[in-house]
XYZ file of C-alpha atoms in Angstrom:
324
model
C 56.748 149.248 -20.037
C 54.366 149.394 -17.097
C 55.187 151.836 -14.329
C 54.937 150.603 -10.678
C 51.926 151.923 -8.798
C 54.122 153.693 -6.251
C 55.805 155.706 -8.903
C 52.511 156.510 -10.603
C 50.596 157.677 -7.533
C 53.210 157.918 -4.772
C 51.261 155.324 -2.666
C 53.370 152.331 -1.639
C 52.110 148.819 -2.289
C 51.456 146.601 0.776
C 54.221 144.093 1.526
C 53.883 140.709 -0.114
C 55.825 137.484 -0.572
C 59.350 138.217 -1.717
C 58.833 141.917 -1.095
C 59.801 142.689 2.549
C 58.951 146.115 3.916
C 59.898 147.810 7.216
C 58.131 150.323 9.432
C 59.165 153.895 8.679
C 59.611 154.562 12.413
C 60.837 151.437 14.230
C 62.142 149.596 11.149
C 60.446 146.368 12.207
C 59.476 143.948 9.469
C 55.925 144.503 8.257
C 53.275 142.056 7.119
C 50.100 142.682 5.185
C 48.142 142.575 8.469
C 50.414 144.815 10.553
C 51.208 147.454 7.891
C 49.360 150.758 8.056
C 49.613 153.568 5.476
C 50.244 157.041 6.786
C 50.751 159.774 4.189
C 52.341 157.558 1.600
C 54.462 155.748 4.222
C 54.048 152.280 5.733
C 54.173 151.993 9.503
C 53.263 149.236 11.998
C 50.197 149.204 14.239
C 52.214 150.112 17.322
C 53.687 153.245 15.713
C 50.343 154.638 14.561
C 49.657 156.212 17.985
C 53.182 157.633 18.120
C 52.820 159.165 14.636
C 49.420 160.546 15.505
C 50.808 162.227 18.628
C 53.713 163.629 16.653
C 51.329 165.043 14.089
C 49.379 166.878 16.791
C 52.583 168.758 17.695
C 53.031 171.991 15.638
C 55.899 171.387 13.259
C 56.886 172.789 9.938
C 55.013 171.095 7.131
C 57.319 168.495 5.722
C 57.206 164.911 4.561
C 56.688 161.960 6.852
C 60.168 160.858 6.027
C 61.579 164.138 7.316
C 59.561 163.951 10.486
C 60.501 160.385 10.960
C 64.141 161.339 10.645
C 63.656 163.971 13.299
C 62.103 161.486 15.736
C 64.465 159.272 17.805
C 63.130 155.955 16.495
C 65.554 154.013 18.724
C 64.081 155.684 21.790
C 60.592 154.839 20.541
C 61.573 151.219 20.101
C 63.140 151.066 23.599
C 60.072 152.707 25.083
C 57.880 150.108 23.402
C 60.096 147.319 24.735
C 60.107 148.803 28.253
C 56.343 149.165 28.083
C 56.000 145.472 27.144
C 58.261 144.389 29.987
C 56.330 146.508 32.477
C 53.037 145.088 31.261
C 54.412 141.554 31.480
C 55.673 142.136 35.033
C 52.369 143.621 36.002
C 50.603 140.631 34.523
C 52.818 138.112 36.375
C 52.713 140.141 39.553
C 48.972 140.299 39.334
C 48.771 136.524 39.107
C 51.058 136.078 42.121
C 49.316 138.726 44.153
C 46.001 137.258 43.152
C 47.099 133.799 44.246
C 48.308 135.217 47.571
C 45.083 137.068 48.058
C 43.060 134.008 47.099
C 45.151 131.905 49.496
C 44.648 134.367 52.303
C 40.997 134.635 51.494
C 40.657 130.842 51.408
C 42.625 130.468 54.643
C 40.593 133.102 56.364
C 37.442 131.493 55.030
C 38.561 128.057 56.277
C 39.049 129.385 59.808
C 35.643 131.052 59.721
C 34.009 127.951 58.240
C 35.577 125.517 60.732
C 35.864 127.594 63.904
C 32.557 126.307 65.278
C 33.489 122.697 64.591
C 36.908 123.152 66.232
C 35.309 124.641 69.353
C 32.734 121.816 69.433
C 35.371 119.070 69.160
C 37.514 120.759 71.807
C 34.529 121.073 74.168
C 33.547 117.424 73.677
C 37.140 116.311 74.256
C 37.406 118.402 77.428
C 34.113 116.989 78.723
C 35.212 113.400 78.074
C 38.675 113.994 79.514
C 37.429 113.451 83.062
C 35.234 110.396 82.371
C 36.562 108.527 79.328
C 40.046 109.573 78.325
C 40.197 107.156 75.394
C 37.079 108.734 73.906
C 38.596 112.167 74.644
C 41.777 111.147 72.798
C 39.674 110.164 69.795
C 38.085 113.644 69.757
C 41.474 115.362 70.100
C 42.818 113.307 67.217
C 39.779 114.196 65.100
C 40.402 117.883 65.821
C 44.083 117.566 64.889
C 43.188 115.821 61.633
C 40.752 118.625 60.828
C 43.399 121.324 61.334
C 46.213 119.327 59.749
C 49.273 121.473 58.959
C 47.363 124.707 58.598
C 48.574 127.785 60.417
C 45.716 129.157 62.495
C 45.883 132.937 62.846
C 42.937 133.775 65.059
C 44.468 134.058 68.570
C 41.567 132.413 70.404
C 41.214 129.629 67.867
C 44.981 129.112 67.789
C 45.021 128.713 71.590
C 42.240 126.109 71.367
C 44.124 124.157 68.683
C 47.466 124.259 70.544
C 45.821 123.206 73.827
C 44.090 120.305 72.090
C 47.336 119.235 70.405
C 49.281 119.307 73.676
C 46.577 117.425 75.575
C 46.402 114.868 72.770
C 50.125 114.183 73.196
C 49.756 113.845 76.959
C 46.872 111.404 76.633
C 48.692 109.363 74.013
C 51.656 108.937 76.356
C 49.463 108.184 79.352
C 47.191 105.747 77.534
C 50.161 104.065 75.889
C 51.596 103.382 79.350
C 48.201 102.129 80.561
C 47.859 99.934 77.492
C 51.326 98.494 78.066
C 50.425 97.824 81.713
C 47.131 96.205 80.718
C 48.912 94.035 78.182
C 51.458 92.974 80.802
C 48.670 92.203 83.285
C 46.815 90.235 80.602
C 50.015 88.353 79.807
C 50.538 87.550 83.478
C 46.916 86.396 83.819
C 47.292 84.180 80.787
C 50.577 82.823 82.122
C 48.892 82.155 85.457
C 46.081 80.315 83.681
C 48.598 78.233 81.740
C 50.512 77.434 84.936
C 47.278 76.432 86.672
C 46.308 74.234 83.731
C 49.716 72.559 83.863
C 49.377 72.028 87.635
C 45.865 70.641 87.201
C 47.027 68.355 84.410
C 49.978 67.166 86.506
C 47.726 66.613 89.510
C 45.238 64.725 87.343
C 48.058 62.650 85.892
C 49.335 61.844 89.367
C 45.845 60.887 90.476
C 45.459 58.658 87.452
C 48.823 57.012 88.106
C 47.863 56.482 91.749
C 44.539 55.019 90.643
C 46.335 52.707 88.231
C 48.700 51.612 91.001
C 45.811 50.996 93.355
C 44.038 49.047 90.649
C 47.160 47.004 89.959
C 47.587 46.316 93.697
C 43.950 45.371 94.008
C 44.224 43.057 91.015
C 47.379 41.491 92.452
C 45.639 41.048 95.762
C 42.687 39.454 94.032
C 45.001 37.153 92.155
C 46.792 36.105 95.316
C 43.558 35.553 97.174
C 42.239 33.450 94.331
C 45.459 31.457 94.236
C 45.255 31.058 97.988
C 41.722 29.756 97.671
C 42.487 27.503 94.706
C 46.005 26.473 95.701
C 47.041 27.712 99.135
C 50.429 25.938 98.994
C 52.592 26.251 95.923
C 55.708 24.174 95.181
C 58.356 25.297 92.678
C 62.062 25.029 91.845
C 62.236 21.259 92.444
C 65.632 19.636 91.984
C 67.271 16.211 92.613
C 70.982 15.491 92.582
C 73.016 12.285 93.068
C 75.485 12.775 95.891
C 77.316 9.472 96.443
C 77.232 5.885 95.173
C 78.387 2.466 96.363
C 78.144 0.270 93.267
C 79.322 -2.867 95.058
C 76.376 -2.655 97.405
C 74.019 -1.151 94.804
C 73.462 1.892 97.062
C 73.499 5.662 96.494
C 72.821 8.886 98.328
C 70.822 11.692 96.694
C 69.851 15.223 97.724
C 66.710 17.178 96.778
C 65.202 20.649 97.215
C 61.994 22.558 96.566
C 60.547 26.009 97.264
C 57.294 25.864 99.200
C 55.058 28.981 99.256
C 52.271 29.562 101.767
C 49.682 31.820 100.034
C 47.428 32.005 103.030
C 47.625 34.695 105.675
C 48.329 32.252 108.486
C 51.446 30.145 109.177
C 51.225 26.438 108.361
C 53.093 23.321 109.473
C 53.709 20.853 106.679
C 55.328 17.610 105.752
C 57.172 17.892 102.469
C 57.555 14.668 100.418
C 59.890 13.982 97.472
C 58.783 11.132 95.155
C 60.746 9.501 92.329
C 58.803 8.027 89.372
C 59.716 5.723 86.472
C 58.895 6.409 82.851
C 55.376 5.038 83.243
C 54.722 7.187 86.294
C 54.998 4.485 88.877
C 56.392 5.540 92.264
C 59.894 4.222 92.913
C 61.127 5.967 96.034
C 60.024 8.712 98.507
C 61.758 10.875 101.073
C 60.016 12.922 103.799
C 60.704 16.232 105.544
C 58.443 16.574 108.575
C 57.470 19.612 110.627
C 58.257 22.353 108.081
C 56.683 25.634 109.278
C 56.002 28.354 106.696
C 54.664 31.793 107.709
C 51.667 33.477 106.165
C 52.390 34.849 102.715
C 55.906 33.404 102.959
C 57.969 30.846 101.133
C 60.712 28.486 102.266
C 63.356 26.428 100.481
C 63.007 22.872 101.823
C 65.889 20.437 101.383
C 66.336 16.757 102.168
C 68.661 13.798 101.626
C 67.757 10.167 101.043
C 69.365 6.782 100.370
C 68.148 4.133 97.946
C 69.356 1.468 95.600
C 71.518 2.765 92.827
C 69.572 0.710 90.302
C 66.315 2.242 91.549
C 67.660 5.775 91.340
C 68.877 5.099 87.808
C 65.396 3.958 86.807
C 63.880 7.287 87.990
C 62.694 9.290 84.962
C 60.919 12.108 86.817
C 60.215 13.353 90.319
C 57.803 15.527 92.234
C 57.257 17.191 95.616
C 54.034 17.280 97.545
C 52.893 18.409 100.993
C 50.599 17.100 103.684
């Protein structure tokens, strides 16, 4: 039967699959990579320094197992854990402190890098403030955009930034009021223009209506003058009516009327004549109205009454009125 190597030579085999081993000091599980041999004992990498320091201390010669029993392995393990925590904290703290330092360094660098530009913008804004406040406001706004939400630490530079920010607010309020006033003035000017256009259009419309009336009056006047030239006396609304009859004597009385219009400008004296006609247009009977006076541009209703044979009146098919 083969004898294990450890029992033959006293040297332990390295840990392998299915064969777990633990450190002689801290009792942590060992692997083939982390196991170290120290005087026929297996220990982990971390405990090598501890064992080496313990070996430098004068002690009675004994086995590693005895020395290991004499060492407070729990304290060693706690010290290793505390050391790891401290190192971790230092590592994290270093990152934080580094970030803070980088931030401060960057911030300080930003102020140094942009101080000249801030002073230039502030100077340009101050120069424009007395001549062109809108241009000055643009410079103040550019300066504020450059600074943004950064906290400026340099006292002089901070004063410049705060002054620019305050003046920017003042100009915004002032120019907003001016802009509102300008807009209101522009609105009033536009309203005034619209009102003037409406007045002009109304006046033009009235002129056109007056022109049309004048034209209509002129045309009417022309028509009347032409009628006066062509037909100075006009006769209309002619009517004949039987008033009374005497059949035994073959007599009757009739009445007639007509409207006579004088289209001339001067009065005229006329004789107005009613004439009865048969179907063939032959004259049957006439009645006269003498001395009728009609004023210039006037008309008169002329009436008359006549007597004739009843048989003659019955033969009348039409009638007419004329003047002399």
